[in-house]
CSV table of C-alpha atoms in Angstrom, one decimal:
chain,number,residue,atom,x,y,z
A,18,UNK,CA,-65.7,33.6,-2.8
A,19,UNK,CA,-66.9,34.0,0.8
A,20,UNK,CA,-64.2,35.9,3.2
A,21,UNK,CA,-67.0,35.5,6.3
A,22,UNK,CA,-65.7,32.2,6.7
A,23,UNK,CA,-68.3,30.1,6.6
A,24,UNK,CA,-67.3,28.9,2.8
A,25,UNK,CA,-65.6,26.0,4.7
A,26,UNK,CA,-69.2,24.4,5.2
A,27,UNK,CA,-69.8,23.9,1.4
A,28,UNK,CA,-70.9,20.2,0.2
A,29,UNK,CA,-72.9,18.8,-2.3
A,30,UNK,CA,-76.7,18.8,-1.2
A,31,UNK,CA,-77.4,15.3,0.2
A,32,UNK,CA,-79.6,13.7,-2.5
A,33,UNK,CA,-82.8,13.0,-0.4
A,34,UNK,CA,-83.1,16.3,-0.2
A,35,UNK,CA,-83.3,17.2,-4.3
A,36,UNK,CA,-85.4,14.1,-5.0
A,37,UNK,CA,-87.8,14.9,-1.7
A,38,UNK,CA,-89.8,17.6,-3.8
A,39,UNK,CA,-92.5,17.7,-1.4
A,40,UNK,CA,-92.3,18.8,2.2
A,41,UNK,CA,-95.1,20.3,4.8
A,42,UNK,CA,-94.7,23.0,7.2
A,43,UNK,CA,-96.3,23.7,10.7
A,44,UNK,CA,-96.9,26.8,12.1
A,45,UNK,CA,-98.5,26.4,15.4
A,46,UNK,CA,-98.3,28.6,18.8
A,47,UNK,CA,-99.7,30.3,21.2
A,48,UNK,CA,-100.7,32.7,17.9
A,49,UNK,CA,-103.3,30.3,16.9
A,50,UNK,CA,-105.4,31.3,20.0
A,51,UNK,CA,-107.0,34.4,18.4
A,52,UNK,CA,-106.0,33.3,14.6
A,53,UNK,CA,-106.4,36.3,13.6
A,54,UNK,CA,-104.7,38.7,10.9
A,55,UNK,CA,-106.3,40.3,7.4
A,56,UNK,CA,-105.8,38.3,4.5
A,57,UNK,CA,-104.8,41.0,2.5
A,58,UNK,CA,-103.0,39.1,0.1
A,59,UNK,CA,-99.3,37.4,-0.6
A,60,UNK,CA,-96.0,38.0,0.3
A,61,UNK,CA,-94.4,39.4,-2.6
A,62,UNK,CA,-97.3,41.2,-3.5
A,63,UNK,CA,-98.6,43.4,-1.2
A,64,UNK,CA,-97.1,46.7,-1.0
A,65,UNK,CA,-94.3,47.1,1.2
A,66,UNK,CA,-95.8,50.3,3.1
A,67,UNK,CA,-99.3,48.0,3.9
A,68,UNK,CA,-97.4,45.1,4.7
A,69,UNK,CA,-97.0,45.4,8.6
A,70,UNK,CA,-99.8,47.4,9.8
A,71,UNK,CA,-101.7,45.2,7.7
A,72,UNK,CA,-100.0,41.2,8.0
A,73,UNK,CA,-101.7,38.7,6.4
A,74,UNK,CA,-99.6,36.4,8.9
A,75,UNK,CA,-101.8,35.7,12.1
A,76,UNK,CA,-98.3,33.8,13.5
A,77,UNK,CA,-97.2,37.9,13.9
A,78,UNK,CA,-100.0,38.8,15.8
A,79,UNK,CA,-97.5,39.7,18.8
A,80,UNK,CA,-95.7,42.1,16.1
A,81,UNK,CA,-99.4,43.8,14.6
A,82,UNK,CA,-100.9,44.3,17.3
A,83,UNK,CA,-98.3,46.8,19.3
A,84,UNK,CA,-98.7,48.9,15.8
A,85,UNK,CA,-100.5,51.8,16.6
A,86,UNK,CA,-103.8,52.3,14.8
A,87,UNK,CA,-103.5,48.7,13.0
A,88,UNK,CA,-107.1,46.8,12.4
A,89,UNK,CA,-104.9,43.8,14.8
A,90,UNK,CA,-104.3,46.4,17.5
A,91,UNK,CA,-108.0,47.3,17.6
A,92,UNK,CA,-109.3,43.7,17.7
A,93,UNK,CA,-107.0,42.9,20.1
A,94,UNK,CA,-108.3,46.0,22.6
A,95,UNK,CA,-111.7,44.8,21.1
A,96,UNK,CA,-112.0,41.2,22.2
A,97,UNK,CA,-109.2,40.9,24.9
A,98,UNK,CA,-108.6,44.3,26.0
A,99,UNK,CA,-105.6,45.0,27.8
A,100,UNK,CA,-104.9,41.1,28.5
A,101,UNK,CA,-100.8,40.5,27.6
A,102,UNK,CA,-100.1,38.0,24.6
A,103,UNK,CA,-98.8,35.5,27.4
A,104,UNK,CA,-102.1,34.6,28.0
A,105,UNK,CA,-103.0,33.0,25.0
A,106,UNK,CA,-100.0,30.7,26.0
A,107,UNK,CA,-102.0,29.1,29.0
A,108,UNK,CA,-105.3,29.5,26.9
A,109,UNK,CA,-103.8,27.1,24.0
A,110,UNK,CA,-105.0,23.6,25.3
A,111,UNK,CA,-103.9,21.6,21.9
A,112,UNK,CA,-106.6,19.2,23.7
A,113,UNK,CA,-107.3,17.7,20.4
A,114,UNK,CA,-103.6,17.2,18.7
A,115,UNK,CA,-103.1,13.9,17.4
A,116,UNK,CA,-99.8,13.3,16.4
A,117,UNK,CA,-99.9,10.2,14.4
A,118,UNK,CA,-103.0,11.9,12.7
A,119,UNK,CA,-101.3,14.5,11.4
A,120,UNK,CA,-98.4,11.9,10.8
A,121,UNK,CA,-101.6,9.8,8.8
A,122,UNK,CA,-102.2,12.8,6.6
A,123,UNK,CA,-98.9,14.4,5.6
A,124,UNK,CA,-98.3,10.5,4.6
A,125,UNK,CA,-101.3,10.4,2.4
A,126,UNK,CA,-100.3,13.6,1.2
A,127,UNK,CA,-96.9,12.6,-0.5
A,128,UNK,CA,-95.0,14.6,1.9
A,129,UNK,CA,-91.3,13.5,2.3
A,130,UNK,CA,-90.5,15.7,5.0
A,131,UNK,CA,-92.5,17.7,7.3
A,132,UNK,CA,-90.9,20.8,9.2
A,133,UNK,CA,-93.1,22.2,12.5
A,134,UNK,CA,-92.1,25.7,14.1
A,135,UNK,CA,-90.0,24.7,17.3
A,136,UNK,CA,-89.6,28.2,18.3
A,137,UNK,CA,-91.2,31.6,16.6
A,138,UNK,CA,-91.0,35.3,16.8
A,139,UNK,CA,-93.2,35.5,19.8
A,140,UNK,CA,-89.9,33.6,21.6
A,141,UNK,CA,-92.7,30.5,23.1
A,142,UNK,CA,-91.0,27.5,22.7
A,143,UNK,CA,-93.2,24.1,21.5
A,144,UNK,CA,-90.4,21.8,24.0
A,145,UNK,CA,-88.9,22.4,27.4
A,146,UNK,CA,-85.9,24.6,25.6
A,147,UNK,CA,-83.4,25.8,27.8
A,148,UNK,CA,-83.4,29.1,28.9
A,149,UNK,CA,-87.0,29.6,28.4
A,150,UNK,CA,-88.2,29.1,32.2
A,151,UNK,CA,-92.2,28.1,31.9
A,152,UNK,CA,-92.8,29.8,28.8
A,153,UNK,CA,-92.8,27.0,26.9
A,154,UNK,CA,-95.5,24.6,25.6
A,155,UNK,CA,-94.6,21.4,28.5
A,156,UNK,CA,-95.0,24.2,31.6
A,157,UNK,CA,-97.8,25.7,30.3
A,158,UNK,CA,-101.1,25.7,27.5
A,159,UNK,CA,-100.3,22.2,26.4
A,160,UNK,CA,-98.3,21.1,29.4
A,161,UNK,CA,-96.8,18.8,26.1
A,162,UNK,CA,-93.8,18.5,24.3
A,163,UNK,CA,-95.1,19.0,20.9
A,164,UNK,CA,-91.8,18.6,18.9
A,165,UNK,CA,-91.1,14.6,20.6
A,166,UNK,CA,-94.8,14.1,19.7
A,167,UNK,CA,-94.6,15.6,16.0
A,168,UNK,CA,-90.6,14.2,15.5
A,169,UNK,CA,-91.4,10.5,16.8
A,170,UNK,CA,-95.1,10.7,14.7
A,171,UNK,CA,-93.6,11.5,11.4
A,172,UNK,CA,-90.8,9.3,11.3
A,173,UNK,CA,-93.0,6.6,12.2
A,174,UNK,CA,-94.6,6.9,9.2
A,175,UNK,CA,-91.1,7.2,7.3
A,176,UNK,CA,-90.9,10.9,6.3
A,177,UNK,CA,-88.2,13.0,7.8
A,178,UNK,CA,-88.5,15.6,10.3
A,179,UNK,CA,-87.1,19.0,10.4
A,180,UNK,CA,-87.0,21.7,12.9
A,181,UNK,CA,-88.0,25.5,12.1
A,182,UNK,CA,-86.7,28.0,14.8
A,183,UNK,CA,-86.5,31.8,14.3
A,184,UNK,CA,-83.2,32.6,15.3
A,185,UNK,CA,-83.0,36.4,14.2
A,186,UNK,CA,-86.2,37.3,15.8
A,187,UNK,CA,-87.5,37.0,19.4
A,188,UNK,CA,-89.9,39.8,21.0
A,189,UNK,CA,-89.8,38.0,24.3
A,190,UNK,CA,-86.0,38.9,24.9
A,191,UNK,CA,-85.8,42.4,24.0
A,192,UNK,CA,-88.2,45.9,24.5
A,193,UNK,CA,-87.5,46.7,20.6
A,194,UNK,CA,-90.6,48.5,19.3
A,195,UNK,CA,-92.5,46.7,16.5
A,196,UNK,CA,-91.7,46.1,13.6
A,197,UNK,CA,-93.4,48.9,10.6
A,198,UNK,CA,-91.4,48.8,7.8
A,199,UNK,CA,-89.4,46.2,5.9
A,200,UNK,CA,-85.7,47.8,7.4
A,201,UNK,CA,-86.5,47.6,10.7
A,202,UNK,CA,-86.8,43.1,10.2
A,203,UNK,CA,-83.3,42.6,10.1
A,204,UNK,CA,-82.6,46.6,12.1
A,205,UNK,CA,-84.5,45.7,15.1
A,206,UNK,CA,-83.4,42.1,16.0
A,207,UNK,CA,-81.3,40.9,19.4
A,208,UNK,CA,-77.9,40.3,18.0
A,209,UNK,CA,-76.4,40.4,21.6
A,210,UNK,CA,-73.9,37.8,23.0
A,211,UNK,CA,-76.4,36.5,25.8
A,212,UNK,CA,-79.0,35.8,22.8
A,213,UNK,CA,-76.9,34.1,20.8
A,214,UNK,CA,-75.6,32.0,23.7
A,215,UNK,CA,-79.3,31.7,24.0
A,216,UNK,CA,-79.8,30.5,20.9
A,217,UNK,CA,-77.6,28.3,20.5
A,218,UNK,CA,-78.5,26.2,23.9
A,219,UNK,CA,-81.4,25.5,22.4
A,220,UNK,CA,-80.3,24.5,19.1
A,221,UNK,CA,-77.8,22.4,20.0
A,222,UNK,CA,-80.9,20.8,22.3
A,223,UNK,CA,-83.1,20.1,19.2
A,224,UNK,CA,-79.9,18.7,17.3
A,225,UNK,CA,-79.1,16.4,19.8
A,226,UNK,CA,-82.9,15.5,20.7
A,227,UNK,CA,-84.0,15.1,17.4
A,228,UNK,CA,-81.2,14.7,14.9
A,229,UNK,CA,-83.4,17.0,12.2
A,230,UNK,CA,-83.1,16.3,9.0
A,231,UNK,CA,-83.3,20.0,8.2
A,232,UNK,CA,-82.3,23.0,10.1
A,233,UNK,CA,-84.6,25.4,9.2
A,234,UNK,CA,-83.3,28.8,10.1
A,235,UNK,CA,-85.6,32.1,9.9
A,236,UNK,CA,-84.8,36.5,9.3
A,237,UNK,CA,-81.5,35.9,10.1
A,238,UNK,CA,-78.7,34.8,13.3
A,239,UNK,CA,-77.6,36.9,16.1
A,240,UNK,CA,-74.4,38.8,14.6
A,241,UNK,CA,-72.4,37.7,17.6
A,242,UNK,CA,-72.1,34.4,16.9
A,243,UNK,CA,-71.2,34.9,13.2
A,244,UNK,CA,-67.7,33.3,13.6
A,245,UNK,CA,-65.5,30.4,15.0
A,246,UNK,CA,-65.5,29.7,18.8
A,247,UNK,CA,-67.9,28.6,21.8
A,248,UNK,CA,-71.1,29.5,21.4
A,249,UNK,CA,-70.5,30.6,17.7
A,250,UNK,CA,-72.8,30.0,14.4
A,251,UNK,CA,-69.5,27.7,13.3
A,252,UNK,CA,-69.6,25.4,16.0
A,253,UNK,CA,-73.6,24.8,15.4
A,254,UNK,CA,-72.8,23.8,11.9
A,255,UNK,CA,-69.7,21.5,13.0
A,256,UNK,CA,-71.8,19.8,15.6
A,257,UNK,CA,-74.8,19.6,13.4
A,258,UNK,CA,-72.9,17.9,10.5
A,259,UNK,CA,-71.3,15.8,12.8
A,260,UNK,CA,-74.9,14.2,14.8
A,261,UNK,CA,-76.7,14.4,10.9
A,262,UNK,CA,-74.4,13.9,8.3
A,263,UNK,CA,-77.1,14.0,5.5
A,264,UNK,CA,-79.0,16.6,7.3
A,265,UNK,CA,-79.0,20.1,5.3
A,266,UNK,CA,-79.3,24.2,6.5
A,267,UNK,CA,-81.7,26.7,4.6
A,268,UNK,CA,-80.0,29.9,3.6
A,269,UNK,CA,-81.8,32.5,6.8
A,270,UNK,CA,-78.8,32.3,8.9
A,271,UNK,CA,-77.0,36.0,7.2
A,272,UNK,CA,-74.0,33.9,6.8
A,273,UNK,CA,-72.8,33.0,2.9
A,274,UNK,CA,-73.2,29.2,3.8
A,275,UNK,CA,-76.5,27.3,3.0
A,276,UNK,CA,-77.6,23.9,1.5
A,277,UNK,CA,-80.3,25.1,-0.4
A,278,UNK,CA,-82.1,28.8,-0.9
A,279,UNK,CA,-85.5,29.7,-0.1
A,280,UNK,CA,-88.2,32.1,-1.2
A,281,UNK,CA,-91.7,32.7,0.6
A,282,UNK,CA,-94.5,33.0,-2.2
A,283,UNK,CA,-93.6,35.8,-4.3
A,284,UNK,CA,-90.7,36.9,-2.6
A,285,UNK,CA,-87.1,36.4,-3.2
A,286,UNK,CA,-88.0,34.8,-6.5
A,287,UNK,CA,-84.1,35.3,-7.5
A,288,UNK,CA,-83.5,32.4,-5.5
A,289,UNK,CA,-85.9,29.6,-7.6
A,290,UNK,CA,-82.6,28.5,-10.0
A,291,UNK,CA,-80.1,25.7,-10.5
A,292,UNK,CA,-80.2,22.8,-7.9
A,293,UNK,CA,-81.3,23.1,-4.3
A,294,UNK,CA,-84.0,25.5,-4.3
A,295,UNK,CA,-87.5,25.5,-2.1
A,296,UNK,CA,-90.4,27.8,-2.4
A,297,UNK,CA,-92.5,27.7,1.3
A,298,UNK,CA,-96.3,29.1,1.2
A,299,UNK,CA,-99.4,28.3,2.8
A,300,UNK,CA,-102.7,26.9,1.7
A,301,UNK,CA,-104.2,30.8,2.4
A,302,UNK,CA,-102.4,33.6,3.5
A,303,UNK,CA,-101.0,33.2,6.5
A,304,UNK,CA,-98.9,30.5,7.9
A,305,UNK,CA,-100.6,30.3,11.0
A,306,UNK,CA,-104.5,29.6,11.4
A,307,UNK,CA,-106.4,32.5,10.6
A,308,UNK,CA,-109.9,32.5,11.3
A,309,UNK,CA,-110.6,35.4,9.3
A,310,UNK,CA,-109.7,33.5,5.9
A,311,UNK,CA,-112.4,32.4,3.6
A,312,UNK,CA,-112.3,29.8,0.3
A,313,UNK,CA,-111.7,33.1,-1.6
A,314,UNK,CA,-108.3,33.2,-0.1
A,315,UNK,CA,-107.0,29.6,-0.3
A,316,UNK,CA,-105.5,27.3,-3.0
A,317,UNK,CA,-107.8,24.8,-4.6
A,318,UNK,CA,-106.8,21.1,-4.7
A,319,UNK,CA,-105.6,22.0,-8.4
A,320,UNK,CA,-103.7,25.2,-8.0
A,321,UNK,CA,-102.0,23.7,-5.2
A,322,UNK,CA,-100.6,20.8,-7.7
A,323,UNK,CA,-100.1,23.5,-10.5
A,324,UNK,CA,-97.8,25.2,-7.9
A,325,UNK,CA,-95.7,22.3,-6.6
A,326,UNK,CA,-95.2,20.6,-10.6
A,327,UNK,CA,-94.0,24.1,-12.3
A,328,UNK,CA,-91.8,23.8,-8.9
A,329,UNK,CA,-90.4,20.7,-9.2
A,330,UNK,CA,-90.5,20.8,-13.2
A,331,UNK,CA,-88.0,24.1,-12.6
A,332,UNK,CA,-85.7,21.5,-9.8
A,333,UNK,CA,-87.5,22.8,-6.7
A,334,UNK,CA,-89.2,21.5,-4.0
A,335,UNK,CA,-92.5,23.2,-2.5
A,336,UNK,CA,-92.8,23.2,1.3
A,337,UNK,CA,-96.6,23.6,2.0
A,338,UNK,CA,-97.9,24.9,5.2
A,339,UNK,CA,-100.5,23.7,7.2
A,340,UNK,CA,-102.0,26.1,10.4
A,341,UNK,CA,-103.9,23.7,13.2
A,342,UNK,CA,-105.5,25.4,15.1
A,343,UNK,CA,-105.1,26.3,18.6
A,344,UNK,CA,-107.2,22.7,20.0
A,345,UNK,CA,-104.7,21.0,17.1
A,346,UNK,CA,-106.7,20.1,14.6
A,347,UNK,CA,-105.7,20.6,11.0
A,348,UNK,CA,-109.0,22.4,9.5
A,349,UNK,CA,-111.1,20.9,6.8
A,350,UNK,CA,-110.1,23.0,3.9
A,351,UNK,CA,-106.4,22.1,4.3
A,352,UNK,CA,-107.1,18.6,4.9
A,353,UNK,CA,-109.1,18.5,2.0
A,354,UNK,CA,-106.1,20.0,-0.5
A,355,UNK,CA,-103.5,18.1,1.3
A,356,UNK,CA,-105.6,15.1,0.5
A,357,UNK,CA,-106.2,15.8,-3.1
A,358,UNK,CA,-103.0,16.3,-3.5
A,359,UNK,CA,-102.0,13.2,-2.6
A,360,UNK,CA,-104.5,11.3,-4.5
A,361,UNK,CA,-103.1,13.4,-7.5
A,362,UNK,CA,-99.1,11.9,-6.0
A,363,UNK,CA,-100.6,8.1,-5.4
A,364,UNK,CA,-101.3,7.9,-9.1
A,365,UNK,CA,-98.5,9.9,-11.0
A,366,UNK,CA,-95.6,10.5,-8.0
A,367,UNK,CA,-93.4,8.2,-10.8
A,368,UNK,CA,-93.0,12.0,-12.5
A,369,UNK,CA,-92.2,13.8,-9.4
A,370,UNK,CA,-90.2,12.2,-6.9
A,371,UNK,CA,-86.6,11.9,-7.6
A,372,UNK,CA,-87.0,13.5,-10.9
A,373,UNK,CA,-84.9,16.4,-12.5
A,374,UNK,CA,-85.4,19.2,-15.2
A,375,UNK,CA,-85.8,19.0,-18.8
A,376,UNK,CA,-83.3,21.4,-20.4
A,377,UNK,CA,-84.8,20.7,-23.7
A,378,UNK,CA,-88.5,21.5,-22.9
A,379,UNK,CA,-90.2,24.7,-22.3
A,380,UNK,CA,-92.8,25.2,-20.1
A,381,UNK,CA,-96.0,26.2,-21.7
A,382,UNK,CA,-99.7,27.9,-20.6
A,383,UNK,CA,-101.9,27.2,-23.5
A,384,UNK,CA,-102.3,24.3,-22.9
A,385,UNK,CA,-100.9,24.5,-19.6
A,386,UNK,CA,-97.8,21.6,-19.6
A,387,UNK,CA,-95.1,21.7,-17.3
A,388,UNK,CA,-92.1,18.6,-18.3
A,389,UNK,CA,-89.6,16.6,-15.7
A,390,UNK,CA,-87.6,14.1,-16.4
A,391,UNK,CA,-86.6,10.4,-14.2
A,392,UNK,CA,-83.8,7.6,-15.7
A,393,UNK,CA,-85.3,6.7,-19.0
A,394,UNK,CA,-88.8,8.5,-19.1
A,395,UNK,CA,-89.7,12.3,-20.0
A,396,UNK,CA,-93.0,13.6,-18.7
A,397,UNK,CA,-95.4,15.6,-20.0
A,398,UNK,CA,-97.7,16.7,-16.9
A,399,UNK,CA,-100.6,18.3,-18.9
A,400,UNK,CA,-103.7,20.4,-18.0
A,401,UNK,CA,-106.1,19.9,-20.6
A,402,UNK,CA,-108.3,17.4,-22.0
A,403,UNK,CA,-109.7,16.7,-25.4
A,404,UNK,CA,-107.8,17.2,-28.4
A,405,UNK,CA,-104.3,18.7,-27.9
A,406,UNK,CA,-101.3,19.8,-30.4
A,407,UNK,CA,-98.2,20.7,-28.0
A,408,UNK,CA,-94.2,21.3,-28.8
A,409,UNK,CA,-92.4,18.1,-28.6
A,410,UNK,CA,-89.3,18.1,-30.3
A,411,UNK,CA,-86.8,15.1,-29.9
A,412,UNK,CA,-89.5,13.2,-27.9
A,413,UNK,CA,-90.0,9.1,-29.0
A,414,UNK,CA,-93.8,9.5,-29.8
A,415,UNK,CA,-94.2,5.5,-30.1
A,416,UNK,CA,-93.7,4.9,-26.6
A,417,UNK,CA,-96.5,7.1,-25.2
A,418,UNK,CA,-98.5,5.9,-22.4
A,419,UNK,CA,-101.1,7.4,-19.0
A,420,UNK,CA,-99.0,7.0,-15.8
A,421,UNK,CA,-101.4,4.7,-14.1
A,422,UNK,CA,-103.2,3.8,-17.3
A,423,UNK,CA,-102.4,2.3,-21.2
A,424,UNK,CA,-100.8,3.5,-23.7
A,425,UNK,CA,-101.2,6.5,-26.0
A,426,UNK,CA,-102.0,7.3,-29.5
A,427,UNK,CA,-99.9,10.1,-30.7
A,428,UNK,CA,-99.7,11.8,-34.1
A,429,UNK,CA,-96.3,13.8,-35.5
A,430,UNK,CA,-96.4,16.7,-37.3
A,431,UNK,CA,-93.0,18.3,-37.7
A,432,UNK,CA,-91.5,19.3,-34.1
A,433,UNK,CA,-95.4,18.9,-33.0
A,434,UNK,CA,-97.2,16.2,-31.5
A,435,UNK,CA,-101.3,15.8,-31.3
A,436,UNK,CA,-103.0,13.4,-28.5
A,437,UNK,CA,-106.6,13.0,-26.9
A,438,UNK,CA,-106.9,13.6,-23.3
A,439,UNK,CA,-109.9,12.0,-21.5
A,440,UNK,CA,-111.0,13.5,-18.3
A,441,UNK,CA,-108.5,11.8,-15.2
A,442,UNK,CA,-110.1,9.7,-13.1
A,443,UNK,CA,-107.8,12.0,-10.4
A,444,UNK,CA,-108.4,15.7,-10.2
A,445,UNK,CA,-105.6,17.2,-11.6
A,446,UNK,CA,-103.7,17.5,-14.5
A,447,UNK,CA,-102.9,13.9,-16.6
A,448,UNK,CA,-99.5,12.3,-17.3
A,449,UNK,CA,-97.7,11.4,-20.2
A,450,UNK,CA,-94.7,9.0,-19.7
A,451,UNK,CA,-92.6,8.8,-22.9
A,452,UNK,CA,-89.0,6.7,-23.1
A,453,UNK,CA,-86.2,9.0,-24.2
């Protein structure tokens, strides 16, 4: 049991959320003006000493590039030269975002919620928040309000919006040296009162704005506010509750209370068990456009749906991000696995959305078959074609059929069943639907 108080917030997580499976992120700022970073490889991975000096993130450029003798401090000095990071606010135009195109392609991707960064370590706000003066996107760069435009876009299309803001870090209200090591993330954050109060103008703004579905906290919360009373962490959660019943809080706040846990591609993989879990990546590297990644460095169409079934087949969901870049267009190589993925979702969705884990099953490699379960179906999701022998106890071989196709001859031998897989007319991997 909790004693920080907050164990008065616990509730069943709101069942949109479990069966949602499939959410996108946005990570887009004033960062994606020189979309730059190394792609040196995944969180999780990379060694911890490497990590900083060398971020694979381009959205913490601000951070890299005030490390001393990092490759981001000298292509800063390089191509901008002693120019402040507040120019690339007024030099990010976003003269080619189009709202309901983005809107367009989460749809076609299957996405059931999409989640844009409202406000990110850099401290630049994407709507007039209070507090923030003109460094914000509607004074200045855009001279829009990028969260109305994305909010009113997506829910147009029927997915659900939720807002991102990075409440445990902001580089624009404090002279705290950069961040070098992995201690100093959590060591060298504003924890003050007058941040706090700070931030919690301007999340009360979104909640009452926007209503999100999610509120998607990042590092941590200013420590001030981590009790009952005005301006407190508390009264954020009783208001947010209130205005969004069914709306649900990631687990980033440093409090005990969450909805749901999180980990960032190979990190925090203690958190991927039980019910109400969500793994967040992007197609590359970074989360924010960088130019300096290549097809080497990005998930294919197929990895991409390997990652979000053995996900989902485990009873998470996989929030994918997408970086536009700084004009606001979503590149071509994202559009093109964002697309395939949901031309993969159009045909066999029936075995993701709204589906739940098969205790009984165990995952497998060779061949590669990941199982979920929905009311009176099991699923076999299968990478492989040709002839295939696979584990199958308990399962009613006679009722085999192809989502989206006939049905299926099967043969039984002992706890083992044999099929033949044709190639899917769908990249990806093929579905078997069999009644329980």
């Amino acid at each position: 049991m909790s004693e920080d108080g907050f164990e008065r917030f616990a509730r069943p997580i709101p069942q949109w959320f479990t069966n949602a499976k499939f959410g996108i992120f946005v990570h887009w700022g004033a960062y994606s003006v020189p979309a730059w970073a190394e792609p040196t490889g995944e969180l999780g991975v990379v060694p911890d000493d490497q990590w900083f000096a060398h971020n694979p993130y381009a959205e913490w450029y601000y951070n890299t590039i005030r490390i001393e003798g990092s490759p981001a401090a000298a292509h800063q000095k390089e191509v901008y030269g002693d120019a402040p990071y507040d120019d690339f606010l007024d030099e990010w135009k976003a003269s080619k975002f189009n709202a309901d195109d983005w809107a367009q392609l989460f749809q076609k991707a299957g996405a059931q919620y999409v989640i844009p960064t409202t406000k990110h370590h850099d401290g630049i706000t994407l709507w007039d928040a209070p507090g923030t003066g003109t460094r914000n996107s509607v004074a200045r760069g855009p001279k829009r309000d990028l969260i109305s435009e994305i909010s009113s876009a997506v829910r147009k299309v029927g997915i659900k919006f939720g807002a991102y803001y990075s409440g445990g870090l902001d580089w624009s209200v404090s002279a705290l040296p950069p961040i070098t090591v992995p201690a100093q993330v959590k060591g060298l954050r504003p924890s003050d009162a007058a941040y706090a109060m700070y931030c919690y103008e301007q999340i009360i703004d979104l909640i009452d704005r926007h209503k999100p579905d999610v509120l998607w906290n990042d590092i941590d919360y200013p420590d001030f506010a981590k009790r009952e009373g005005p301006y407190s962490l508390a009264a954020i959660f009783d208001h947010y509750y209130k205005v969004v019943p069914s709306g649900v809080v990631n687990d980033r706040w440093g409090v005990s209370h969450n909805d749901y846990k999180t980990s960032e591609y190979q990190h925090t993989l203690e958190n991927e068990s039980g019910i109400g879990w969500e793994n967040n990546r992007g197609i590359g590297f970074s989360f924010g456009y960088n130019k300096q990644e290549s097809d080497k460095h990005y998930l294919s169409i197929n990895s991409a749906l390997h990652h979000l079934i053995d996900i989902v087949s485990r009873g998470g969901n996989l929030l994918l991000n997408v970086g536009p870049t700084a004009e606001g267009e979503i590149p071509s190589f994202q559009r093109q696995v964002l697309e395939g993925m949901g031309n993969w979702l159009s045909a066999n969705g029936e075995a993701i959305y709204g589906s739940s884990v098969v205790k009984s099953m165990s995952a497998s490699n060779e061949p590669w078959i990941r199982w979920t379960q929905k009311d009176n179906n099991i699923y076999a999701i299968i990478e492989s074609t040709g002839n295939i022998e696979f584990e199958a106890p308990g399962i009613v071989e006679s009722t085999a059929r192809i989502l989206g196709g006939s049905a299926l001859q099967v043969t039984r031998a002992g706890s083992k069943i044999s099929v033949f897989l044709a190639t899917p007319k769908v990249e990806g991997p093929t579905v078997i639907a069999f009644d329980i």
